[in-house]
Coordinates of C-alpha atoms and ligand atoms in Angstrom, one line a residue:
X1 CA -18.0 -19.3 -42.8
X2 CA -18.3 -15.6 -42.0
X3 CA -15.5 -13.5 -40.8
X4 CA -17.9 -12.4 -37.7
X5 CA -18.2 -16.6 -37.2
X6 CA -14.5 -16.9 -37.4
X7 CA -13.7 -14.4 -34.6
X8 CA -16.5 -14.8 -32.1
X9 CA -15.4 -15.9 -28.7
X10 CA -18.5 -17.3 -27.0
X11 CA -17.1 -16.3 -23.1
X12 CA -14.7 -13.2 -24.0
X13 CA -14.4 -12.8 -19.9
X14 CA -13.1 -15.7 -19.0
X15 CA -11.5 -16.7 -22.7
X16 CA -9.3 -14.0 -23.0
X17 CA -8.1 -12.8 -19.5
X18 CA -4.3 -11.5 -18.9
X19 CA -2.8 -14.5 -17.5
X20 CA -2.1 -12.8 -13.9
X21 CA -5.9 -12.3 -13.8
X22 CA -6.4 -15.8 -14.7
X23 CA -4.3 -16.8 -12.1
X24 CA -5.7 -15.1 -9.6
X25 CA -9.1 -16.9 -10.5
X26 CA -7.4 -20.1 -10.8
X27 CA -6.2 -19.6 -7.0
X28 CA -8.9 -18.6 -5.5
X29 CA -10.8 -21.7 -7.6
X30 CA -8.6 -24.0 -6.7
X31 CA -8.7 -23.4 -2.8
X32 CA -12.5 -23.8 -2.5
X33 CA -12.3 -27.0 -4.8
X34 CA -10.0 -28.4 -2.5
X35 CA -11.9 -27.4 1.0
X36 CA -14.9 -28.8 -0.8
X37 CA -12.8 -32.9 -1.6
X38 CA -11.9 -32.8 1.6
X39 CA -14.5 -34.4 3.1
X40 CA -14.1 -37.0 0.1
X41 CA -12.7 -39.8 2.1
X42 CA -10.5 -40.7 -0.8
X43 CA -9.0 -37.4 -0.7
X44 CA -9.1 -37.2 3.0
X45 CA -7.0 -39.8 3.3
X46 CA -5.1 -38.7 0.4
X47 CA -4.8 -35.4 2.1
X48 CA -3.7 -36.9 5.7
X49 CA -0.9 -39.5 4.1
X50 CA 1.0 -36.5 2.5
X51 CA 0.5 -34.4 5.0
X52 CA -1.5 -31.7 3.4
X53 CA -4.0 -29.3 5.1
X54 CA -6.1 -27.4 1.9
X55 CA -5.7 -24.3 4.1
X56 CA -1.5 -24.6 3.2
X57 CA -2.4 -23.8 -0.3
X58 CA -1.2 -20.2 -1.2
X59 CA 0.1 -20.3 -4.7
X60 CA -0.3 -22.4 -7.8
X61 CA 2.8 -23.6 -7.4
X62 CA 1.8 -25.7 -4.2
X63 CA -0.3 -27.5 -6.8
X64 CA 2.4 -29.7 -7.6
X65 CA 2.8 -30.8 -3.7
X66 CA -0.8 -32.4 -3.8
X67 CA -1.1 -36.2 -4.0
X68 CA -2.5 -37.3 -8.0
X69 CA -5.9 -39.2 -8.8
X70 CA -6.1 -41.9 -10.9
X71 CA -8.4 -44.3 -12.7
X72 CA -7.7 -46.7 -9.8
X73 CA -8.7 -44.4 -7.5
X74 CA -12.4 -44.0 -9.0
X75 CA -12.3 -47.9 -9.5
X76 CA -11.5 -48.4 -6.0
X77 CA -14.5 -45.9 -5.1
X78 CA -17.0 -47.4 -7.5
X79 CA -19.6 -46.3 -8.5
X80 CA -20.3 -43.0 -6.8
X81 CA -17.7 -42.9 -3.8
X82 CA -15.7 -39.7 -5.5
X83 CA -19.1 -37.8 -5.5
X84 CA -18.7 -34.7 -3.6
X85 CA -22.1 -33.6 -3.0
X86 CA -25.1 -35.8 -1.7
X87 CA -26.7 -38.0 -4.4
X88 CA -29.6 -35.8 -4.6
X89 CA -27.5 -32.6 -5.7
X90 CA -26.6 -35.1 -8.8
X91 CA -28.6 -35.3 -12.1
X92 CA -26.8 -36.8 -14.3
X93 CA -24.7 -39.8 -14.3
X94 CA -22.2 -41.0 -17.7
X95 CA -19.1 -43.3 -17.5
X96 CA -16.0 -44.5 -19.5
X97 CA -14.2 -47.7 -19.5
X98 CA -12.5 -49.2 -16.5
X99 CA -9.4 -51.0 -16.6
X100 CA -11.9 -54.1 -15.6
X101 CA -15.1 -55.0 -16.0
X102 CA -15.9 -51.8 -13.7
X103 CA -16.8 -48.5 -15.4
X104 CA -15.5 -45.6 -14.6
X105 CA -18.4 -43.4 -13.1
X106 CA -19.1 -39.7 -13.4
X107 CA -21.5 -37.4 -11.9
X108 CA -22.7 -33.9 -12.5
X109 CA -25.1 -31.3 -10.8
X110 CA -27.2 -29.4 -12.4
X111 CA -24.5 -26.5 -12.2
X112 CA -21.9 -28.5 -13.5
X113 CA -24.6 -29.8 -16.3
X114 CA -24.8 -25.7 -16.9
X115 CA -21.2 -25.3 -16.8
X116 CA -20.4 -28.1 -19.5
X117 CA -23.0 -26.8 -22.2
X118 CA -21.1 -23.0 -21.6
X119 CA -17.8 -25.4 -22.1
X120 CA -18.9 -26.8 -25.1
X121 CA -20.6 -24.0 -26.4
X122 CA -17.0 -22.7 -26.6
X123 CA -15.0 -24.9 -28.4
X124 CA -18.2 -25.2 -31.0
X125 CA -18.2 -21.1 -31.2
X126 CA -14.0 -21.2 -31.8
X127 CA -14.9 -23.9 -34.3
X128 CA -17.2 -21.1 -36.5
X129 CA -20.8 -22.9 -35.4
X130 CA -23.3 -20.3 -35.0
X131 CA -27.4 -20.3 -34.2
X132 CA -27.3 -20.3 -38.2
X133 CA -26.2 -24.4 -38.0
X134 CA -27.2 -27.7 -38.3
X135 CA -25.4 -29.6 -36.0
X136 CA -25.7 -33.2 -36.9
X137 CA -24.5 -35.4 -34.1
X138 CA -23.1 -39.1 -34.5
X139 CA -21.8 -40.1 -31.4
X140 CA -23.8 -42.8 -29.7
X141 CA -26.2 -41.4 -27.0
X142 CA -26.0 -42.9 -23.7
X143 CA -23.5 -43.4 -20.9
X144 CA -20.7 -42.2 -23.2
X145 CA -20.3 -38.2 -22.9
X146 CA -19.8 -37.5 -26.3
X147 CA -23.2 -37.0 -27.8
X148 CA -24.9 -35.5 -24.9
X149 CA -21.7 -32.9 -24.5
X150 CA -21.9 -31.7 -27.6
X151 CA -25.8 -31.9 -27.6
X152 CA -26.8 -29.4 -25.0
X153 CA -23.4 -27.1 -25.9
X154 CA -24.8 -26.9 -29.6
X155 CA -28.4 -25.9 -28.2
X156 CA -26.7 -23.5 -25.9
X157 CA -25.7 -21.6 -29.3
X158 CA -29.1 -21.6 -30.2
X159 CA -28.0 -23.9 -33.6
X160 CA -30.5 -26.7 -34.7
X161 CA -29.4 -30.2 -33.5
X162 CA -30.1 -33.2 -34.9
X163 CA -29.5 -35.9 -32.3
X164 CA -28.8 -38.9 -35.1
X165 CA -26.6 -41.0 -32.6
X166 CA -24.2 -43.3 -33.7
X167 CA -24.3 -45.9 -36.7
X168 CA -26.3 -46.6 -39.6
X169 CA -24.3 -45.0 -41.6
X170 CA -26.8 -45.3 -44.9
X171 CA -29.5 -43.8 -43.0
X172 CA -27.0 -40.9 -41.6
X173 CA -26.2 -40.4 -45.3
X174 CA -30.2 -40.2 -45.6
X175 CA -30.7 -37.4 -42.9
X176 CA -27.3 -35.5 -43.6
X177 CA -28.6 -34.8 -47.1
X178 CA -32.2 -34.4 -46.2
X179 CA -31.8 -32.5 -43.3
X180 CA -28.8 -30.2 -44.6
X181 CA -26.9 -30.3 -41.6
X182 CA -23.9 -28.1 -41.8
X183 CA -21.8 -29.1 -38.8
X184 CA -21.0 -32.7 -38.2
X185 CA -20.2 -34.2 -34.8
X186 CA -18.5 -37.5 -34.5
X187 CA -15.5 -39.4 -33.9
X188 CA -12.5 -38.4 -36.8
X189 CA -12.4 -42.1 -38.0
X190 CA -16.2 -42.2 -38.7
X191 CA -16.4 -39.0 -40.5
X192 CA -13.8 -40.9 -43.2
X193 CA -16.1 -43.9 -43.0
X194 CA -18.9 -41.6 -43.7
X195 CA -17.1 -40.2 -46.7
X196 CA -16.1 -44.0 -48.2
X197 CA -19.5 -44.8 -48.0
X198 CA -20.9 -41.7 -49.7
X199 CA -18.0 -42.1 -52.3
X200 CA -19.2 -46.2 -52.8
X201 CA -23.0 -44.7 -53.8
X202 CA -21.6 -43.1 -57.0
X203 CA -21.6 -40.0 -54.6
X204 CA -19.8 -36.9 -54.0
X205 CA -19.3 -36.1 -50.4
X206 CA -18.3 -32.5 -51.1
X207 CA -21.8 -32.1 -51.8
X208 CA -23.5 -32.4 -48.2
X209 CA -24.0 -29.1 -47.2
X210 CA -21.4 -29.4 -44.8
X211 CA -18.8 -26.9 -43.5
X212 CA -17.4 -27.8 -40.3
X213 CA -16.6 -31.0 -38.7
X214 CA -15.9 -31.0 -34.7
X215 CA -14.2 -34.2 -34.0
X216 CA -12.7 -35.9 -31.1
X217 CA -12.5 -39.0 -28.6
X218 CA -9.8 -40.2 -30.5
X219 CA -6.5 -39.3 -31.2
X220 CA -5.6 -38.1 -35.1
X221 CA -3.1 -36.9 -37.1
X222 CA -2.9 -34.2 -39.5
X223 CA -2.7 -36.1 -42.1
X224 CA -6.3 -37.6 -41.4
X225 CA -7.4 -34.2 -41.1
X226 CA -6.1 -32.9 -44.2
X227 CA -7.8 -35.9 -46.4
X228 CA -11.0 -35.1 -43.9
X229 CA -11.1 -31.4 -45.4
X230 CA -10.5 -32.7 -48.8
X231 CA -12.8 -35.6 -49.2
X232 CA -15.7 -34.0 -47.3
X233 CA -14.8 -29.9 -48.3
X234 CA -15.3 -29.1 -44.4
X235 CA -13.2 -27.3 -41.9
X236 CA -12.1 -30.4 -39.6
X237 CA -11.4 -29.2 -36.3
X238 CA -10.3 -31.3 -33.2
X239 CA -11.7 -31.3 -29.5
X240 CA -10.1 -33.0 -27.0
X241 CA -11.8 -34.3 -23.2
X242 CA -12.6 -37.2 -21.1
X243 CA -15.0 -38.5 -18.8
X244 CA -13.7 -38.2 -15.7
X245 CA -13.0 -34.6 -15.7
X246 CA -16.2 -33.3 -17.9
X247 CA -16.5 -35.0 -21.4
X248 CA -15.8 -33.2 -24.2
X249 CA -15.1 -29.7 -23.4
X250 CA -11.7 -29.6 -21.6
X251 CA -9.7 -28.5 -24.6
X252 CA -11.0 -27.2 -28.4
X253 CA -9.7 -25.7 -31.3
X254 CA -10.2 -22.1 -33.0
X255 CA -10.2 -21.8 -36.1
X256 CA -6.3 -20.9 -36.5
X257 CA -5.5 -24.7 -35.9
X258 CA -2.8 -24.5 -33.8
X259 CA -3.1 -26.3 -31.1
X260 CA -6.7 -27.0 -28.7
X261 CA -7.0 -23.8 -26.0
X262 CA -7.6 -25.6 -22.5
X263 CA -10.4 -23.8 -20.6
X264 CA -8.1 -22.9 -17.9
X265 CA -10.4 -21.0 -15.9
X266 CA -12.7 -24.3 -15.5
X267 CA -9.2 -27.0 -15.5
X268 CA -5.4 -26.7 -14.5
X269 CA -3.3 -28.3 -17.0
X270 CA 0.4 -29.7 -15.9
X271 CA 2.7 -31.7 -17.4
X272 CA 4.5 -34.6 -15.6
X273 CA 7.2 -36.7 -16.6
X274 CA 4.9 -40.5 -16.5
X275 CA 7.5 -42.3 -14.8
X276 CA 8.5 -40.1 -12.0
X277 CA 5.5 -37.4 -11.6
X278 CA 7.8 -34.7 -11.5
X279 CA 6.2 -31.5 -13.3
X280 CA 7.8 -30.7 -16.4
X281 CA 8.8 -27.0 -17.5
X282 CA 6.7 -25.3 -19.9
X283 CA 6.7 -26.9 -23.5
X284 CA 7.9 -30.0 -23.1
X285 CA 6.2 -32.9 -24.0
X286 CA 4.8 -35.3 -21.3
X287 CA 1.6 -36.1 -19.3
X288 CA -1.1 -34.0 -19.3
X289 CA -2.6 -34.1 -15.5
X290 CA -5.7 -32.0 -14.7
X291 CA -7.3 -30.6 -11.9
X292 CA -11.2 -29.7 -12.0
X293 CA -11.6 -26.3 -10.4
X294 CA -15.2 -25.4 -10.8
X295 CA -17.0 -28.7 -10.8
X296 CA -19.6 -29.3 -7.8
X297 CA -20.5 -33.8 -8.2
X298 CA -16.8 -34.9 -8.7
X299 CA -13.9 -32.4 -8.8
X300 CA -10.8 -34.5 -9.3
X301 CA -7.5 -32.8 -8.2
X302 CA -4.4 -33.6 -10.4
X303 CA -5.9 -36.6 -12.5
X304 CA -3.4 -38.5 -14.5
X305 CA -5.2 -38.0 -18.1
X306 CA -2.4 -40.4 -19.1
X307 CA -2.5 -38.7 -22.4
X308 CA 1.2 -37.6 -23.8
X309 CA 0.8 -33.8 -25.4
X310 CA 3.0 -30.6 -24.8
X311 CA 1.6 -27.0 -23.9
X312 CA 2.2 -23.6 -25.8
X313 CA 1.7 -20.6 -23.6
X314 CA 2.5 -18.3 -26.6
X315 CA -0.6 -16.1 -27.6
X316 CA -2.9 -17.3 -30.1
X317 CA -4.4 -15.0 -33.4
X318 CA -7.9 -15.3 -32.3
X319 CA -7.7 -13.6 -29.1
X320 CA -7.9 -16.4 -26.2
X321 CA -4.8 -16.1 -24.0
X322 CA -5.8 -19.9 -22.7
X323 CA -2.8 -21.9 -23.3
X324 CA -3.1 -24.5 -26.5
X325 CA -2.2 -28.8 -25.7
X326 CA -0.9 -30.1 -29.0
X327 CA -2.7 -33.1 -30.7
X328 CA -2.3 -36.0 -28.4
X329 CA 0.8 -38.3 -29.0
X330 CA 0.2 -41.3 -27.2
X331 CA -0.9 -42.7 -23.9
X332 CA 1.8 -43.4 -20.7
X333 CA -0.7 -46.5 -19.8
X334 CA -2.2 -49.1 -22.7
X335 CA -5.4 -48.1 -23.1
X336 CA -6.1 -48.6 -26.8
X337 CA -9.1 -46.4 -28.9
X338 CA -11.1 -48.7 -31.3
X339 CA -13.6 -47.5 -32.9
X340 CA -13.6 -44.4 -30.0
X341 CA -14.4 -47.3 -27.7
X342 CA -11.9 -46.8 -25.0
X343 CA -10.5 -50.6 -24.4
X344 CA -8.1 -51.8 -21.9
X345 CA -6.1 -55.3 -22.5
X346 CA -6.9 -55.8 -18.9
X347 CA -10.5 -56.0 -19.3
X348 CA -10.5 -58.4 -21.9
X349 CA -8.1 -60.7 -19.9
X350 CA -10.3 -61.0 -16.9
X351 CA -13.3 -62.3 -19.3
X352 CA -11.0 -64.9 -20.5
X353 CA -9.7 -65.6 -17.5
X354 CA -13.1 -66.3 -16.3
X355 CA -13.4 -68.3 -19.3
X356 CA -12.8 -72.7 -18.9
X357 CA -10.4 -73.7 -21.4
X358 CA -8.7 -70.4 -22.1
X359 CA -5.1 -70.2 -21.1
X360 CA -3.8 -67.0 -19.3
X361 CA -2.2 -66.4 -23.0
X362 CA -3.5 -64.2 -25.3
X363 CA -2.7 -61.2 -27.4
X364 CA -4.6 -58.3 -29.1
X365 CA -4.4 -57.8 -32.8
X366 CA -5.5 -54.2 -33.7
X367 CA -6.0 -52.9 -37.1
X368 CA -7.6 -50.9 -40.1
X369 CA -9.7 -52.2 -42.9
X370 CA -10.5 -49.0 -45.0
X371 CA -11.2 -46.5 -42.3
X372 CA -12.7 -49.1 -39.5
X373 CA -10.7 -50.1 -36.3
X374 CA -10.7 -54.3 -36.0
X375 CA -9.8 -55.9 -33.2
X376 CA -8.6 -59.6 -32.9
X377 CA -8.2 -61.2 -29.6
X378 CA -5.4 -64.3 -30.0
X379 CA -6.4 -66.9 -27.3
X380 CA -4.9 -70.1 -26.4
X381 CA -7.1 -73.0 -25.2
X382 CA -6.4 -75.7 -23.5
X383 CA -6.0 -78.9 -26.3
X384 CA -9.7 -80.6 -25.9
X385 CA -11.4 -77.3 -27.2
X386 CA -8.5 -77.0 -30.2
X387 CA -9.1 -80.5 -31.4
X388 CA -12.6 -80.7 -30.9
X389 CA -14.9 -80.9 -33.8
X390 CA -15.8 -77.4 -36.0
X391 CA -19.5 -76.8 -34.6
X392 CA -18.2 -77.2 -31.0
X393 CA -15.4 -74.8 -31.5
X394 CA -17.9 -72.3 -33.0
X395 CA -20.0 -72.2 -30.4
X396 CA -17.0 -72.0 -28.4
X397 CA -15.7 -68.7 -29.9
X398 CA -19.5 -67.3 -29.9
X399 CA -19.6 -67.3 -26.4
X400 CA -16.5 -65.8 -25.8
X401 CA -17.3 -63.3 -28.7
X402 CA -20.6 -62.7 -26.4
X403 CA -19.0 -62.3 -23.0
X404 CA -16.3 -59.6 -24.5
X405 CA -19.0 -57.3 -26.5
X406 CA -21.0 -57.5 -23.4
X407 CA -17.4 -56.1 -20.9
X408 CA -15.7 -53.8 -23.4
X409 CA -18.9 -52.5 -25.6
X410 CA -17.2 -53.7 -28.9
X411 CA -17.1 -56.6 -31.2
X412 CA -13.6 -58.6 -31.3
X413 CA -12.9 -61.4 -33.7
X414 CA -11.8 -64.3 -31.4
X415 CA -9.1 -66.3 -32.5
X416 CA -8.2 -70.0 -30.5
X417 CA -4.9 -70.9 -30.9
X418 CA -3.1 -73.8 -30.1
X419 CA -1.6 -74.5 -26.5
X420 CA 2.1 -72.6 -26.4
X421 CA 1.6 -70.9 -30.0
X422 CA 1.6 -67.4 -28.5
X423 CA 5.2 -66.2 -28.3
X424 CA 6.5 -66.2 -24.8
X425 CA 7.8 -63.1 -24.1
X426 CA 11.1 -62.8 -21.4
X427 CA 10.5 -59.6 -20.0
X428 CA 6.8 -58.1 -20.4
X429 CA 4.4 -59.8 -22.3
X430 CA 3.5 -58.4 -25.1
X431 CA -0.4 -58.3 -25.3
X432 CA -1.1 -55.8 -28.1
X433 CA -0.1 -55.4 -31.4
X434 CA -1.2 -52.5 -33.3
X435 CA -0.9 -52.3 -36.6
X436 CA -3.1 -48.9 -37.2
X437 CA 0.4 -47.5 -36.5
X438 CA 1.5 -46.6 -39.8
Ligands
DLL1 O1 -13.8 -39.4 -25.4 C1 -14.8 -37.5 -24.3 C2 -14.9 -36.9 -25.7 C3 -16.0 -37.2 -26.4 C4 -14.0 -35.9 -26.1 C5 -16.2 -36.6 -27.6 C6 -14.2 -35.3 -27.4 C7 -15.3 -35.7 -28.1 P1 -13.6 -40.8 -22.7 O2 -14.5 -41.9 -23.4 O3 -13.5 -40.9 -21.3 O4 -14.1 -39.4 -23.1 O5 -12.2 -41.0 -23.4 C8 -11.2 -40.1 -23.0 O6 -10.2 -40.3 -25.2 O7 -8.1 -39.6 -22.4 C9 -8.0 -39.5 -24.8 O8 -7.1 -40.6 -24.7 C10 -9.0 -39.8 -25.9 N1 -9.4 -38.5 -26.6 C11 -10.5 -37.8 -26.4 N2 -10.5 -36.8 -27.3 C12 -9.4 -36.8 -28.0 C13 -8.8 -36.0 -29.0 C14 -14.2 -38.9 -24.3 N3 -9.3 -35.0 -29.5 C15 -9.9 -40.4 -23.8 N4 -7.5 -36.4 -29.4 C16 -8.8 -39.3 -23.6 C17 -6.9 -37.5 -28.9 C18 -8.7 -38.0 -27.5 N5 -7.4 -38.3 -28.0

């Protein structure tokens, strides 16, 4: 990496602005975002419940007074009933998982498609990618926002981008030597899996022409990332976003590695206390809420990321004065990350509910073999599928095995258990059991 790749700052204006400047911009942002939701009859009525006229809003500070938006919220207003422009302003649509079967559904214009390549052009540039790179991307294309985020903001540097999507790994072994990418783009977890699987050919991964990795849509430690760096000799950095406010490009990291610098001009971080929404002073640790301040199709004012992190305002080496969110440290809801596939226990439950035989008693069973999320769903069923002869049972569990790819995007390992051999619990059940949690 050169030294003039280490300190380039790919939007100097809006990346390294005194914070009372900043502000000022955030203000002035912030009041036309809200004129322009109110029309949004979700945050109309949001608006008229808590008493709030847009005009009232003269300071950041009366940020906190505005009602939050949540995942329920864009469930309730499935699909497109957050949009905030006409659906012919909108070109692009992606989405995440709900907390049922329902996605969660995002929309851009073609501004906000503009804005989100200059956003991920960004955290790429603070990462060290330059025009000179081979960006070699591994996220899945389609409705997820990874691959296409990263996509257009590596072609907005002017680097090459090989758009391999996700799996296969022996054939993105192929291609990542052949093709001599230098950056890699994908989930933390896969980039190990990557390296295991190099390692099992008799291989040295150190020998890609890799230098940078840019991973994120899961949450990692820095443990991961130190064996990342050593196993693959690459610069691992993290990026941090999520669906409902852009994709990836709310929050990256430079190359000092201290922390991801949230693009403050574009979102405004706050920190709540989950349990009682009350805002939280600078550097404690709590739950990150945004507000979109620039976006056109769906501007979402003080979204509950549910994401636990804590904020450092202190000024950073490389020259941004955005303020840095720490590695996430766990969710306030139960959303679990397998394989980057966002799952909630809630929408597996309503497939088995919907299910004849299962009993409303299950439980998840996460894990790791090698480097790869697993994920065992526990289901009781009534006692004429449990006794009844192998073949039956088989078909059984295919078709519940079917149902659950088909709702959460993912392959679980059902398990049928017998009628009360799921521990009751006396207070909340307790669905998931994680054992990734070292
Ligand atoms: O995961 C967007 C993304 C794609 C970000 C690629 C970075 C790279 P969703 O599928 O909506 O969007 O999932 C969002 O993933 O609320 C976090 O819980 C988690 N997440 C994303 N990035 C990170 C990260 C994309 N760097 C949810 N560290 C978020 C920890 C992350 N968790």
């Amino acid at each position: 990496m050169t030294s003039e790749a280490t300190h380039k700052v790919w939007d100097p204006l809006h990346e390294c602005l005194d914070r009372p400047d900043l502000e000022r911009l955030q203000l002035e942002r912030l009041r036309n975002t809200l004129k322009r939701v109110s029309h949004v009859p979700c945050y109309k009525e949001k608006f008229a419940k808590a008493g709030i006229d847009p005009d009232d809003i003269h300071s950041l500070k009366d940020l906190s007074g505005l009602p939050f938006t949540t995942k329920e919220d864009l469930r309730l207003n499935y699909p497109y009933g957050m949009f905030a422009v006409p659906m012919k302003d909108v070109v692009r649509v992606h989405s995440s998982s709900g907390t049922t079967g329902k996605p969660t559904v995002v929309g851009y214009s073609r501004k906000d498609l503009d804005d989100w390549s200059d956003l991920v052009a960004r955290f790429m540039t603070a990462a060290g990618v330059t025009s000179d790179d081979i960006v070699h991307i591994a996220f899945g294309y389609g409705l997820f926002t990874g691959a296409f985020g990263l996509h257009y903001g590596a072609e907005r540097i002017g680097a090459t981008v090989i758009p391999m999507s996700g799996g296969n790994t022996e054939r993105q072994i192929m291609i990542l030597k052949d093709y001599g990418a230098t950056a890699l783009v994908c989930t933390p977890s896969y980039a190990l899996t990557l390296a295991d699987r190099i390692e099992k050919m008799g291989e040295n991964p150190r020998s890609l022409s890799l230098k940078v990795g840019l991973f994120g849509g899961e949450p990692w430690s820095e443990e991961l990332r130190r064996e990342i760096e050593e196993r693959l000799g690459i610069i691992a950095t993290d990026n941090y976003g999520l669906s409902e406010i852009v994709g990836p490009g709310v929050a990256g990291e430079c190359l000092c590695k201290k922390g991801m610098h949230i693009f403050e001009d574009h979102f405004l971080p706050e920190i709540i206390d989950p349990e009682t929404g009350q805002v939280l002073p600078p550097g404690e640790k709590g739950e990150l809420v945004l507000t979109n301040i620039v976006q056109e199709a769906i501007p979402l004012i003080r979204y509950r990321t549910r994401d636990i992190t804590r904020l450092h305002y202190d000024t950073c080496e490389c020259g941004r004065t955005l303020v840095r969110m720490e590695k996430t440290m766990g969710r306030s809801d139960d959303m679990l990350i397998i394989k980057g596939v966002n799952v909630f226990p809630t929408q597996i439950e309503e497939v088995l509910f919907q299910v004849e035989g299962c009993e409303p008693h299950y439980q998840l069973v996460v894990d790791r073999e090698g480097t790869v999320d697993t994920l065992e769903v526990q289901v009781e069923v009534n006692e004429n599928i449990f006794f009844d002869e192998m073949k039956k049972q088989r078909s059984f569990v295919d078709m519940v095995e079917k149902k659950l790819a088909v709702s959460i995007g993912l392959h679980a390992k059902v398990k049928l258990v017998e009628p009360s051999a799921i521990i009751r619990a006396e207070g909340k059940a307790q669905r998931v059991i994680d054992n990734r949690k070292k």
